[in-house]
XYZ file of C-alpha atoms in Angstrom:
718
model
C 6.262 35.243 17.389
C 4.323 32.106 18.300
C 4.857 30.962 21.884
C 5.416 27.270 22.710
C 5.343 25.870 26.253
C 4.122 22.784 28.117
C 2.718 21.608 31.421
C 2.210 18.146 32.882
C -0.615 17.394 30.420
C 0.246 18.807 27.009
C 2.028 21.283 24.814
C 0.719 24.830 24.444
C 0.764 27.060 21.380
C 0.060 30.722 22.098
C -1.528 29.801 25.402
C -3.866 27.148 24.022
C -3.468 23.416 24.502
C -2.061 21.842 21.359
C -2.243 18.259 20.098
C 0.120 18.164 17.104
C 1.109 15.361 14.758
C 4.829 15.003 14.072
C 6.443 13.111 11.204
C 10.078 12.197 10.545
C 11.806 12.664 7.200
C 15.563 12.611 6.579
C 16.489 15.320 4.106
C 19.824 13.671 3.319
C 17.986 10.484 2.344
C 15.662 12.165 -0.169
C 16.324 14.096 -3.417
C 16.349 17.815 -2.684
C 14.414 18.639 -5.861
C 11.421 16.810 -4.349
C 11.623 18.143 -0.772
C 8.775 20.615 -1.240
C 6.516 17.981 -2.756
C 7.337 15.580 0.091
C 6.667 18.168 2.786
C 3.363 19.241 1.232
C 2.298 15.588 1.142
C 3.258 15.223 4.800
C 1.278 18.333 5.686
C -1.746 17.004 3.802
C -1.367 13.772 5.765
C -1.836 15.681 9.007
C 1.743 16.530 9.986
C 2.209 19.796 11.914
C 5.814 19.266 13.017
C 8.553 17.905 10.778
C 11.242 16.049 12.694
C 14.608 15.292 11.142
C 17.951 13.929 12.260
C 21.117 15.717 11.274
C 23.337 12.739 10.481
C 26.982 13.543 11.185
C 28.482 10.977 8.797
C 26.372 12.419 5.962
C 27.990 15.824 6.491
C 31.578 15.007 7.520
C 32.390 11.517 6.315
C 36.013 12.612 5.885
C 37.413 14.708 8.732
C 37.213 18.460 8.077
C 35.542 17.917 4.683
C 32.061 19.257 5.327
C 29.231 18.717 2.868
C 26.033 20.748 3.020
C 25.282 20.642 -0.704
C 22.482 19.031 -2.711
C 20.519 16.523 -0.647
C 22.692 17.413 2.366
C 21.777 21.121 2.281
C 20.284 21.443 5.745
C 19.603 25.168 5.501
C 17.693 24.792 2.248
C 15.632 22.007 3.798
C 14.687 24.047 6.882
C 13.786 26.987 4.640
C 11.543 24.656 2.626
C 9.862 23.516 5.856
C 9.094 27.174 6.565
C 7.868 27.774 3.010
C 5.405 24.895 3.417
C 3.955 26.394 6.613
C 5.265 23.664 8.916
C 7.199 23.716 12.176
C 10.239 21.592 12.955
C 12.037 19.563 15.590
C 15.744 19.299 14.813
C 17.277 16.097 16.207
C 20.973 16.951 16.312
C 22.437 13.881 17.994
C 25.442 13.678 17.880
C 24.566 9.949 17.945
C 21.254 9.304 16.201
C 21.047 5.548 15.489
C 18.659 5.917 12.491
C 19.930 2.619 11.024
C 23.014 4.525 9.868
C 26.636 3.371 9.916
C 28.045 3.829 13.461
C 24.718 5.370 14.510
C 25.717 8.436 12.519
C 29.298 8.793 13.756
C 31.958 9.107 11.020
C 34.563 6.345 10.919
C 37.346 8.840 11.614
C 35.613 9.890 14.857
C 35.294 6.265 15.944
C 39.046 5.847 15.423
C 40.057 9.191 16.905
C 37.896 8.787 20.019
C 38.154 5.024 20.250
C 36.284 3.834 23.316
C 35.352 7.357 24.448
C 32.472 8.334 22.162
C 29.292 9.200 24.076
C 31.285 9.698 27.281
C 32.348 12.838 29.152
C 35.799 12.696 27.574
C 37.113 16.185 26.723
C 38.498 15.176 23.324
C 35.135 13.713 22.339
C 33.271 16.811 23.522
C 35.653 18.955 21.467
C 34.706 17.078 18.298
C 30.999 17.290 19.146
C 31.328 21.036 19.640
C 32.838 21.422 16.147
C 29.957 19.415 14.725
C 27.288 21.377 16.608
C 28.823 24.658 15.425
C 28.653 23.534 11.804
C 25.007 22.567 12.231
C 24.300 25.932 13.856
C 25.850 27.757 10.900
C 23.234 26.061 8.737
C 20.194 26.889 10.882
C 21.136 30.288 12.326
C 18.195 32.660 11.997
C 15.700 29.840 11.452
C 14.517 29.343 15.039
C 10.983 30.211 16.147
C 12.213 33.411 17.829
C 13.488 34.553 14.410
C 10.242 33.701 12.651
C 11.679 30.370 11.543
C 10.161 26.895 11.824
C 12.460 25.313 14.465
C 10.473 25.006 17.689
C 12.336 22.087 19.255
C 15.758 20.486 19.622
C 16.258 16.835 20.534
C 19.520 16.232 22.395
C 21.303 12.898 21.713
C 19.168 9.771 21.202
C 18.358 6.794 23.423
C 21.193 7.921 25.689
C 21.775 5.578 28.615
C 19.635 2.941 26.912
C 21.358 2.201 23.590
C 24.864 3.015 24.737
C 26.163 5.982 26.679
C 26.430 6.536 30.402
C 23.747 5.984 33.015
C 22.899 7.483 36.374
C 24.456 10.799 37.392
C 27.221 10.480 34.788
C 24.598 10.126 32.083
C 22.608 13.074 33.414
C 25.777 15.184 33.474
C 26.497 14.208 29.872
C 23.049 15.262 28.665
C 23.260 18.524 30.616
C 26.686 19.243 29.132
C 25.402 18.699 25.577
C 22.368 20.909 26.224
C 24.527 23.675 27.675
C 26.915 23.378 24.716
C 24.059 23.779 22.242
C 22.732 26.870 24.009
C 26.174 28.474 24.281
C 26.721 27.957 20.549
C 23.442 29.754 19.847
C 20.743 27.101 19.492
C 17.647 28.728 20.975
C 14.379 26.817 20.768
C 11.390 26.912 23.131
C 11.408 23.113 23.556
C 14.311 20.744 24.292
C 13.564 17.034 24.267
C 15.238 13.725 25.031
C 14.100 10.190 24.247
C 12.751 8.675 27.446
C 12.211 4.978 26.788
C 14.212 2.029 28.024
C 15.788 3.778 31.000
C 17.357 6.534 28.883
C 18.480 9.560 30.885
C 16.667 12.822 30.136
C 18.351 15.375 32.451
C 15.139 17.313 33.017
C 14.490 17.783 29.306
C 11.025 17.152 27.895
C 10.863 13.344 27.504
C 9.440 11.885 24.302
C 8.428 8.257 24.009
C 8.100 5.628 21.294
C 6.428 2.395 20.280
C 6.647 0.002 17.332
C 4.254 -2.699 16.198
C 7.115 -5.229 15.913
C 10.894 -5.358 16.365
C 13.004 -5.968 13.236
C 16.091 -5.397 15.395
C 15.236 -8.308 17.717
C 17.933 -11.014 17.369
C 15.422 -13.885 17.335
C 14.612 -15.233 13.834
C 11.097 -16.244 14.883
C 7.658 -14.915 15.743
C 8.066 -12.857 18.902
C 5.591 -12.201 21.704
C 2.610 -9.887 21.009
C 3.427 -6.190 21.302
C 2.217 -4.327 24.369
C 1.641 -1.222 22.252
C -1.906 -2.377 21.487
C -3.014 -2.327 25.139
C -4.346 0.666 27.073
C -1.939 1.324 29.914
C -0.484 4.076 32.080
C 2.944 2.618 31.231
C 4.645 4.883 28.692
C 7.725 2.747 28.137
C 8.137 0.379 25.188
C 10.629 -2.160 26.507
C 11.235 -3.591 23.031
C 12.770 -0.501 21.385
C 16.472 -0.984 20.944
C 16.361 -4.501 22.349
C 19.346 -5.329 20.140
C 21.322 -3.116 22.543
C 19.840 -4.801 25.628
C 16.570 -4.188 27.443
C 16.331 -0.940 29.379
C 14.308 -0.839 32.544
C 11.557 1.638 33.312
C 11.960 5.374 32.924
C 14.260 7.834 34.663
C 11.866 10.790 34.895
C 8.755 11.586 36.935
C 5.824 10.947 34.582
C 3.563 13.165 36.718
C 5.632 16.225 35.799
C 5.665 15.811 32.021
C 3.048 15.335 29.291
C 2.828 12.066 27.400
C 4.409 12.862 24.028
C 5.777 10.517 21.391
C 8.554 11.031 18.863
C 8.941 7.454 17.664
C 5.653 5.749 17.083
C 6.632 3.483 14.241
C 5.024 4.775 11.065
C 6.170 1.434 9.663
C 9.146 -0.887 10.109
C 12.530 -1.016 8.401
C 13.240 -4.701 7.945
C 16.674 -6.210 8.527
C 18.230 -9.238 6.869
C 17.418 -11.346 9.942
C 13.873 -10.164 10.759
C 11.389 -9.115 8.084
C 8.029 -8.276 9.699
C 5.555 -6.400 7.506
C 3.916 -3.328 9.043
C 0.304 -2.929 7.947
C -1.917 0.142 7.996
C -4.176 -1.241 10.724
C -1.103 -1.988 12.885
C -0.258 1.708 12.966
C -3.853 2.899 13.346
C -4.622 0.576 16.267
C -1.347 1.378 18.008
C -2.037 5.115 17.634
C -5.522 4.800 19.111
C -4.140 2.744 22.008
C -1.618 5.512 22.731
C -4.236 8.269 22.499
C -6.508 6.316 24.823
C -3.593 5.955 27.237
C -3.180 9.730 27.510
C -0.794 10.545 24.667
C -1.069 14.159 23.471
C 1.411 14.162 20.585
C 1.486 11.540 17.850
C 5.054 11.557 16.565
C 5.843 9.057 13.785
C 9.221 7.599 12.837
C 9.414 7.348 9.903
C 6.654 9.298 8.190
C 8.513 9.484 4.873
C 10.937 6.837 3.664
C 14.164 7.498 1.816
C 17.351 6.149 0.280
C 20.796 6.055 1.869
C 23.117 8.457 0.036
C 26.322 7.308 -1.607
C 29.296 7.403 0.715
C 32.659 8.891 -0.176
C 34.604 6.141 1.607
C 32.126 3.407 2.536
C 28.444 2.640 2.223
C 26.403 4.388 4.918
C 23.912 1.806 6.205
C 23.939 0.181 9.640
C 26.024 -2.964 9.305
C 27.547 -5.734 11.372
C 30.891 -4.824 9.815
C 31.109 -1.868 12.221
C 29.923 -3.798 15.272
C 26.177 -3.241 14.959
C 23.831 -6.080 15.804
C 21.752 -5.701 12.631
C 22.471 -5.829 8.917
C 20.458 -3.311 6.900
C 20.078 -2.810 3.143
C 22.783 -0.650 1.603
C 20.370 1.746 -0.120
C 16.708 1.478 0.811
C 15.254 3.121 3.896
C 11.650 2.784 2.767
C 10.490 1.780 6.272
C 7.032 0.955 4.874
C 6.351 4.502 6.010
C 3.077 6.317 5.241
C 4.988 7.947 2.384
C 7.466 5.521 0.890
C 10.995 5.750 -0.435
C 9.755 7.339 -3.673
C 6.977 9.498 -2.201
C 4.175 6.983 -2.787
C 1.350 6.945 -0.228
C 0.028 3.737 1.300
C -2.856 2.731 3.551
C -1.011 3.893 6.663
C -0.978 7.428 5.264
C -4.768 7.381 5.099
C -5.168 5.968 8.618
C -2.912 8.624 10.160
C -4.542 11.397 8.126
C -7.951 10.352 9.464
C -6.715 10.500 13.058
C -5.017 13.835 12.364
C -8.277 15.357 11.126
C -9.805 14.448 14.481
C -7.013 15.829 16.684
C -6.712 19.033 14.655
C -10.346 19.934 15.358
C -10.910 18.400 18.801
C -7.351 18.025 20.092
C -7.308 21.177 22.217
C -10.105 19.828 24.403
C -8.780 16.261 24.292
C -5.443 17.445 25.726
C -7.158 18.697 28.865
C -9.008 15.443 29.515
C -7.919 13.002 32.186
C -7.347 9.352 31.301
C -9.282 6.525 32.934
C -8.352 2.906 32.237
C -10.808 0.502 33.906
C -9.360 -2.066 36.295
C -10.919 -4.874 34.272
C -9.071 -3.730 31.149
C -6.669 -6.442 29.887
C -3.189 -5.837 31.239
C -1.250 -7.960 28.766
C -1.373 -8.222 24.958
C -1.671 -12.016 25.217
C -5.285 -11.561 26.336
C -7.159 -11.887 23.033
C -10.549 -12.446 24.661
C -11.502 -9.431 26.749
C -12.378 -6.012 25.356
C -9.754 -3.304 25.557
C -11.052 0.202 26.161
C -10.338 3.428 28.001
C -11.950 6.799 28.613
C -10.656 10.343 28.406
C -13.047 12.772 30.027
C -13.514 16.361 31.156
C -15.714 16.274 34.269
C -16.316 20.019 34.238
C -17.759 20.061 30.712
C -19.196 16.522 30.948
C -17.682 15.484 27.642
C -15.102 12.939 26.629
C -14.244 9.973 24.438
C -14.391 6.207 24.588
C -11.369 4.524 22.987
C -11.773 0.908 21.877
C -9.128 -1.391 20.401
C -10.060 -4.947 19.457
C -6.954 -5.444 17.330
C -3.680 -7.199 18.079
C -1.122 -7.501 15.326
C -0.642 -11.061 14.007
C -3.368 -12.423 16.293
C -7.126 -12.963 16.163
C -9.203 -11.127 18.753
C -12.574 -12.400 19.911
C -15.626 -11.049 18.064
C -17.981 -9.368 20.537
C -21.585 -9.384 19.309
C -24.161 -7.345 21.247
C -21.313 -6.216 23.472
C -21.989 -4.032 26.492
C -19.373 -1.664 27.871
C -20.421 -0.196 31.217
C -18.383 2.866 32.127
C -18.486 3.677 35.820
C -15.713 6.246 36.126
C -15.493 9.193 35.601
C -19.082 9.181 34.321
C -21.735 6.515 34.095
C -22.318 5.607 30.452
C -23.051 2.525 28.391
C -22.062 1.336 24.938
C -24.015 -1.440 23.233
C -23.173 -2.914 19.839
C -21.005 -5.298 17.861
C -17.225 -5.013 18.128
C -15.511 -7.365 15.723
C -11.962 -8.634 15.521
C -9.735 -5.943 14.030
C -11.853 -2.940 14.980
C -10.413 0.134 16.676
C -12.276 3.421 17.057
C -13.058 6.519 19.114
C -16.610 7.477 20.162
C -17.758 10.742 21.782
C -19.305 10.768 25.246
C -21.677 13.664 25.891
C -23.493 14.048 29.188
C -23.386 10.317 29.867
C -24.420 9.274 26.340
C -22.057 7.513 23.938
C -22.511 8.325 20.247
C -22.477 5.415 17.816
C -20.458 7.189 15.100
C -16.793 8.178 15.020
C -15.824 11.883 14.898
C -13.769 12.958 11.878
C -13.590 16.762 11.681
C -15.506 20.036 11.629
C -16.596 21.663 8.366
C -18.042 25.187 8.161
C -19.937 24.753 11.427
C -20.941 21.147 10.697
C -19.588 18.168 12.598
C -18.460 15.326 10.345
C -18.599 11.718 11.581
C -18.139 8.354 9.935
C -20.020 5.121 10.459
C -18.260 1.969 11.622
C -20.649 -0.121 9.540
C -21.101 0.115 5.741
C -23.593 2.684 4.497
C -24.188 5.790 2.403
C -23.112 9.326 3.216
C -25.933 11.303 4.844
C -26.523 14.737 6.327
C -28.954 15.813 9.023
C -29.077 19.098 10.909
C -25.513 20.263 11.403
C -24.070 16.753 11.142
C -22.571 14.991 8.138
C -22.123 11.217 8.254
C -19.614 9.567 5.914
C -18.925 5.941 5.200
C -15.750 4.536 6.727
C -14.228 4.208 3.242
C -14.897 7.849 2.386
C -13.481 8.962 5.734
C -10.180 7.254 4.876
C -10.135 9.154 1.577
C -11.114 12.519 3.092
C -8.983 15.649 2.855
C -9.995 18.872 4.583
C -8.943 21.976 2.669
C -9.403 25.627 3.606
C -9.369 28.251 0.850
C -7.870 31.756 1.332
C -11.419 33.070 1.843
C -11.851 30.747 4.825
C -14.257 28.317 3.177
C -13.706 24.698 4.160
C -14.037 21.812 1.736
C -13.897 18.068 2.196
C -12.322 16.477 -0.871
C -12.740 12.705 -1.046
C -10.441 10.828 -3.394
C -8.657 7.500 -3.612
C -5.714 9.466 -4.979
C -3.245 11.528 -2.980
C -4.451 15.109 -2.452
C -2.134 17.834 -1.224
C -2.224 21.621 -1.377
C -0.031 24.685 -1.592
C -1.219 27.931 -0.015
C -0.546 30.949 -2.221
C -1.391 34.598 -1.580
C -4.736 34.608 -3.375
C -5.570 30.944 -3.831
C -5.025 27.406 -2.654
C -3.519 25.177 -5.313
C -4.828 21.621 -5.054
C -2.749 18.732 -6.408
C -4.284 15.321 -7.060
C -1.899 12.421 -7.704
C -3.392 9.122 -8.800
C -2.402 5.780 -10.310
C -5.840 5.734 -12.021
C -7.847 8.367 -13.885
C -7.922 11.283 -11.374
C -11.315 11.754 -9.742
C -12.751 13.123 -6.521
C -15.921 14.009 -4.666
C -16.240 17.271 -2.826
C -18.491 18.210 0.065
C -18.955 21.970 -0.070
C -21.482 23.114 2.503
C -21.374 26.722 1.277
C -20.742 27.309 -2.423
C -20.066 24.817 -5.179
C -16.597 25.128 -6.660
C -16.087 25.950 -10.312
C -15.483 22.776 -12.314
C -11.691 22.460 -12.717
C -10.272 22.514 -16.229
C -10.161 19.064 -17.776
C -12.794 17.649 -15.398
C -16.432 16.679 -15.835
C -18.842 17.317 -12.941
C -21.755 15.204 -11.754
C -24.036 16.318 -8.916
C -24.645 13.342 -6.622
C -26.792 15.068 -4.011
C -27.087 18.429 -2.294
C -23.632 19.783 -1.377
C -21.915 16.730 -2.910
C -20.455 16.749 -6.419
C -18.146 14.311 -8.153
C -15.480 15.179 -10.700
C -13.537 12.985 -13.102
C -10.631 13.969 -15.296
C -11.677 13.717 -18.930
C -8.647 14.998 -20.844
C -6.334 12.484 -22.489
C -3.580 10.983 -20.359
C -0.400 9.147 -21.370
C 0.313 5.471 -20.835
C 3.143 4.074 -18.737
C 6.264 3.282 -20.780
C 6.801 -0.357 -21.665
C 9.274 -2.536 -19.762
C 11.350 -5.325 -21.269
C 13.342 -7.932 -19.334
C 16.213 -9.956 -20.773
C 17.613 -13.000 -18.983
C 21.416 -12.819 -18.579
C 22.546 -15.619 -16.280
C 21.797 -17.730 -13.223
C 23.797 -19.931 -10.895
C 23.330 -21.318 -7.388
C 23.746 -17.892 -5.772
C 21.895 -15.416 -7.987
C 20.016 -14.616 -11.194
C 20.804 -11.613 -13.406
C 18.510 -9.744 -15.801
C 18.710 -6.670 -18.004
C 15.725 -4.361 -17.589
C 14.905 -1.796 -20.269
C 12.318 0.946 -19.761
C 11.169 2.869 -22.814
C 11.310 6.645 -23.042
C 8.345 8.243 -21.314
C 5.520 8.965 -23.779
C 4.459 12.401 -24.973
C 2.626 14.194 -22.175
C 0.595 16.980 -23.787
C -1.138 18.122 -20.601
C 1.789 17.626 -18.218
C 0.021 15.026 -16.098
C 2.656 12.258 -15.983
C 4.515 12.782 -12.698
C 6.206 9.427 -12.087
C 6.583 5.900 -13.369
C 6.978 2.999 -10.958
C 8.868 -0.148 -11.834
C 7.010 -2.974 -10.074
C 9.091 -6.099 -9.514
C 7.724 -9.359 -8.123
C 10.403 -11.870 -7.251
C 11.217 -14.765 -4.956
C 14.655 -14.789 -3.370
C 16.640 -13.507 -0.416
C 17.101 -9.960 -1.707
C 17.413 -7.984 -4.931
C 19.552 -5.129 -6.253
C 19.108 -2.717 -9.146
C 22.145 -1.219 -10.895
C 22.412 1.595 -13.432
C 25.675 2.067 -15.322
C 27.311 -0.332 -12.870
C 26.228 1.678 -9.807
C 23.851 0.344 -7.142
C 20.797 2.621 -7.171
C 18.161 0.558 -5.326
C 17.858 -2.612 -3.279
C 15.219 -4.628 -1.508
C 14.918 -7.330 1.141
C 12.425 -10.062 0.279
C 9.553 -10.152 2.785
C 7.552 -13.114 1.546
C 5.023 -13.964 -1.172
C 2.762 -11.195 -2.432
C 5.096 -8.277 -1.698
C 5.955 -6.191 -4.746
C 9.083 -4.030 -4.909
C 8.392 -0.550 -6.309
C 11.055 1.793 -7.684
C 10.126 5.354 -8.661
C 11.857 6.243 -11.926
C 11.423 10.018 -12.194
C 14.694 10.646 -10.346
C 16.495 8.856 -13.199
C 14.973 11.000 -15.953
C 12.399 10.490 -18.710
C 14.673 9.086 -21.378
C 15.032 5.367 -22.096
C 16.650 3.596 -19.149
C 18.627 0.370 -18.816
C 19.123 -1.368 -15.486
C 20.721 -4.580 -14.297
C 18.677 -6.592 -11.808
C 20.272 -9.154 -9.501
C 18.232 -11.543 -7.357
C 19.957 -13.594 -4.658
C 18.781 -17.128 -3.912
C 16.759 -17.887 -0.806
C 17.896 -21.257 0.495
C 15.916 -23.760 2.547
C 18.766 -23.816 5.069
C 18.069 -20.148 5.914
C 14.744 -20.953 7.579
C 16.400 -21.092 10.982
C 18.320 -17.867 10.363
C 15.691 -15.530 8.883
C 12.232 -14.563 10.110
C 9.556 -14.237 7.438
C 5.863 -13.963 8.260
C 5.170 -16.295 5.339
C 7.735 -18.449 3.553
C 7.577 -19.240 -0.154
C 7.659 -22.777 -1.471
C 11.284 -23.906 -1.803
C 11.746 -27.054 -3.919
C 13.761 -29.915 -2.495
C 16.003 -30.779 -5.439
C 19.584 -31.376 -6.500
C 19.757 -28.454 -8.900
C 19.401 -28.806 -12.648
C 20.193 -27.189 -15.959
C 17.582 -27.098 -18.694
C 16.738 -25.409 -21.958
C 14.967 -22.083 -21.820
C 11.607 -22.154 -23.532
C 7.929 -22.792 -22.968
C 6.711 -25.289 -20.384
C 3.184 -24.605 -21.644
C 1.433 -21.969 -23.695
C 1.132 -19.837 -20.539
C 4.471 -20.310 -18.773
C 7.788 -19.296 -20.271
C 11.045 -20.196 -18.516
C 13.726 -17.495 -18.673
C 16.419 -19.032 -16.550
C 18.467 -22.073 -17.488
C 19.385 -23.182 -13.974
C 17.344 -24.406 -11.025
C 19.290 -23.785 -7.776
C 19.720 -26.643 -5.322
C 17.300 -26.537 -2.361
C 16.725 -22.851 -3.017
C 14.478 -20.475 -4.906
C 15.525 -17.529 -7.065
C 13.055 -16.243 -9.629
C 11.770 -13.097 -11.278
C 8.033 -13.659 -11.087
C 6.858 -10.526 -12.877
C 7.863 -7.011 -13.876
C 5.603 -4.179 -15.031
C 5.453 -0.400 -15.026
C 2.701 1.768 -13.586
C 2.345 5.493 -14.040
C 1.259 8.141 -11.572
C -0.730 11.101 -12.893
C -0.813 14.587 -11.366
C -3.501 17.189 -12.016
C -4.050 20.507 -10.282
C -6.755 23.116 -9.770
C -7.325 26.208 -7.634
C -9.631 27.092 -4.756
C -10.176 30.784 -3.980
């Protein structure tokens, strides 16, 4: 049995300091037939610990009618986590927030315990105990002590910050829930509580959070720059849950607990009022700022997006109709996460994977290092002029790291040419070079010397770095130097024989460890191809691929077998009025796939309007909130089958009058007109008008619709 503990600096695994990466996925928001694929993708992206809420209303929407089937089958999900070689933090609530109706409470509970939920009321505790017992029935025998994946339990969520009791009453409540869990049989080595915003933690291991923006903020305008891009000893993000009111400080002694995160925003779930767009560099820079501030667990919420399940009585999204401050989409919970609602990877996935490669190979030593933030370091995110940097260092071994962040979301930082960083404490060292707006990086410090290249990983005794400036991949001695682009596309894979390979591909690479081989999957929107750095033996050319030797130890491979095309898409205009436009969308049957490479087809919809909805057979299956020009809505179609599909698309108008009610980073052009009807037809040889109505002082248009396929090939490493 693996042993998990902690001290004031970090977690331990079997007596060694451990810097894990944690990623959130909600099993009940994702099709169960794709759980394994999703978890393997998360693992390939650097995730060691899977975190997941158990959402009460998803399991007992109607009192005493429990549902643990299909996508709600918690036991099957935890068993799949184990099968994939991952560990797990179970976040059991009972209140979870999670942008769910009532924060996860069923409507019947809200009525039955009106005004007493999240208090020390006996009737409320009785209902919570029933719920906890049902959850325990699902996970019994799957704790770490049993050889299972569950190593941690999170009790409640944002308690004493977003609702609940404070002070001693709040502490008593958290202690009572923890005792209840243990008496029922929950037995994990780690028990956590969210610690931001003044939440009470009752002596449990506090976990922190941080988001690059605040879609829940009630202001429909650009808000102040986020403090999560500054190096600081402050662990609290005052903005989280600001729709519930600002919490103050923390309620625990930071000197007694390690700096761990459970809710670094892997993206942002937009609301109807605020629609900020999380970008890959937002998440990368924020992560580096947290690491440079002493963080020893990168926990991302969300890591994998999803879709709200159908309710039996009501829809299940967070909504103002139940007293929430925010209005969320009924179906989508994409979150712009590293892995999206339909399992598609984005740039954030690559940024986190690159950081994960670093912490997996050097994290044990990093955990032991003290944090030094120079006094001259900018204290506020509004300072766009001065360099932001920190040092983590081990005085005994005379090694450490310089963390630099010259990035602030939605703002321009000063370019620093021929910059000098003089480190005085804990070691004298100097950095000299250019640091441009938008850069964030980590550099090693060895015996008072700062390297100029960024560490990536170790490979068969070699150390792999990447250059901050453009250049070719090179090797010298026991060091391999990659370009920054290749480092973002790098995947480290270990075969059953212990050989390590670095596979570099623009596609999504993930693996499955079998008894005698490692199965490698490569998913790509283009013709699948990859480079491989194999410092020991060259791999056998996979079936269907052609090999080209680039240089010593580096070979490239491209898939040469025939691949199918994406099925054609046809749109048919139905109607339009002042409020919305309606279209029929037909997708042809998927083409013949002789080699089994077609794994998904994505419907790509470009539109201008307030929001859009997709229906199939009269049922809402997908929706989207418009986030400004240039943002394409993607819908993965494999969950609907490979036969010909027909959908109905509705687009709601975005009116000029909504500018003071909605925050968009960039607004589209909205014509100032009185509305007009006109004949459908061609305005020119290039522009065809579908609709026959121009809404008054509003915009509502389908700007483009296409399909794009995703190909999947596989090969083995032994």
